Amino acid sequence: MNILNSKLNSNSPIGFVDSGVGGLTVLNKVRKLLPNENFIYYGDTIHTPYGEKTKEQLLEYSDSIFKFFESQSCKAVVMACNTTSSTIYQDIKDKYNFEIYPIVQSAAKLLAKLPIKRLGVFATHRTILSQAYPREIAKYNPDMEVFGQFCPEWVNIVEKSLINEEKSAGIIKNDLDKMLVNKPEKIVLGCTHYPFLTDILAKFAPSEMFIDPAEDFAEFIKEDLAQKGLLTSSQIEGNGKFYVSANPAMFKSSAKLFYELEKEPELLTF
Ligand code: DGL
C-alpha cells in the first residue's frame, strides 16, 4: 500500500477479485465473519481461466480491475485467487491505495502449522509453476514436503456448471489418483474454484483430507483489518455489488452452490 494509507476510510467497501465464481468461496466465508461490511465483487469471466494466462496478461487485467477498486474508494482488496496471489502479488503489493490480501501467502502461514509431513496442493497450472505454495510454506516449516498437482479442467467444470456431468467426476478422479501416488496426509484446494467440487472429491477420498484455505484466510483478513482500525463501524448488514466482464447469466447460475445472487451481476469491461 502506498502513502495515501492514512486516507482509508473504515466504512468503505472491500473489493474481491477472481477470474470468475471461484472467489465467491472466499466472499462467503468473509461475509460470515464480517456481515456488516460493504463489498464489491469483480469476476473477470472474459479472461477465465487465469491459470493458463501469462504473468504479463495477469498484470494487465489486474491493473484495470485494481484501478476500478481505487475509483470505488475500496479500503482493501481480497485477491480471492491463488493464481494472481502466487504470480503477481509481489509486483503489485505497493502499487495501490488500499490493503491487498493475497490468499496463498496468508494461507501458507497457517498450513505450515499443520502437524503433518506431506501436504498435497491442487491448483492451476500457473500457481503450480510459480512454486508459491512450497516456497511460502518453507518460510515457516522447512520440514513439510509439498506436492503440487495441477488440474487443467476443474475451473471450466465449475464456471460452465458441469459439476453433475459424469465425465467431470472421471476427470477429477484421474487428477486425484495422480496426487494420491505421493501419499499426502492432507490436500489443499489451492484454487478458489475447487471447493465447488468437494462433494465429488469426497466420493473418492475422505472429505477430511481436503482443506479449503478460505476459512483461515477470512479469519486472517478480519484480524488484520481490526488491527489496522479498518473494520466498519456500521451496525447494519452490509450490501454488495457484483460485476463481471462477460456472461452475467452464466455467472449467476454457476455461483449458486456458494452464493445465491438476487440478480445478475452487472457487465463491466475496461
Ligand atoms: N480461482 C482462481 C485461483 O484460485 C483462478 C482459476 C483460473 O481462472 O484458472 O487460482
Short mmCIF file of C-alpha atoms and ligand atoms in Angstrom, two decimals, residues 18-23 44 47-53 79-86 103 123-125 127 152 155-156 159 189-194, ligand 1:
data_model
loop_
_atom_site.label_atom_id
_atom_site.label_comp_id
_atom_site.label_asym_id
_atom_site.label_seq_id
_atom_site.Cartn_x
_atom_site.Cartn_y
_atom_site.Cartn_z
CA ASP A 18 -11.15 -13.59 -9.13
CA SER A 19 -11.34 -14.88 -12.70
CA GLY A 20 -14.96 -15.94 -12.11
CA VAL A 21 -17.15 -17.56 -9.45
CA GLY A 22 -14.23 -19.08 -7.51
CA GLY A 23 -13.73 -16.04 -5.30
CA ASP A 44 -13.10 -11.39 -14.70
CA HIS A 47 -10.38 -13.95 -19.13
CA THR A 48 -11.12 -17.25 -17.38
CA PRO A 49 -9.08 -19.37 -16.84
CA TYR A 50 -6.35 -17.26 -15.25
CA GLY A 51 -4.33 -20.43 -14.69
CA GLU A 52 -3.50 -20.58 -18.40
CA LYS A 53 -2.51 -16.90 -18.78
CA MET A 79 -7.12 -11.44 -4.01
CA ALA A 80 -9.56 -14.33 -3.87
CA CYS A 81 -7.46 -16.08 -6.48
CA ASN A 82 -4.46 -18.30 -5.87
CA THR A 83 -3.15 -17.77 -9.40
CA THR A 84 -2.76 -13.99 -9.14
CA SER A 85 -1.63 -14.22 -5.49
CA SER A 86 1.19 -16.55 -6.46
CA ILE A 103 -4.83 -15.90 -0.37
CA ALA A 123 -4.00 -25.74 -8.11
CA THR A 124 -3.94 -24.19 -11.55
CA HIS A 125 -1.06 -24.56 -13.96
CA THR A 127 0.07 -21.49 -9.43
CA PRO A 152 -6.35 -28.20 -16.02
CA VAL A 155 -12.09 -24.40 -13.35
CA ASN A 156 -14.03 -24.96 -16.54
CA GLU A 159 -17.56 -21.99 -14.49
CA LEU A 189 -7.68 -26.86 -2.53
CA GLY A 190 -5.26 -24.25 -3.86
CA CYS A 191 -7.66 -22.65 -6.32
CA THR A 192 -10.75 -20.85 -5.11
CA HIS A 193 -12.91 -22.69 -7.66
CA TYR A 194 -12.13 -26.11 -6.22
N1 DGL B 1 -9.85 -19.20 -8.90
C1 DGL B 1 -8.57 -18.81 -9.32
C2 DGL B 1 -7.48 -19.43 -8.48
O1 DGL B 1 -7.69 -19.53 -7.29
C3 DGL B 1 -8.32 -18.77 -10.81
C4 DGL B 1 -8.64 -20.00 -11.59
C5 DGL B 1 -8.49 -19.80 -13.09
O2 DGL B 1 -9.18 -18.92 -13.64
O3 DGL B 1 -7.70 -20.54 -13.70
O4 DGL B 1 -6.42 -19.74 -8.91
#
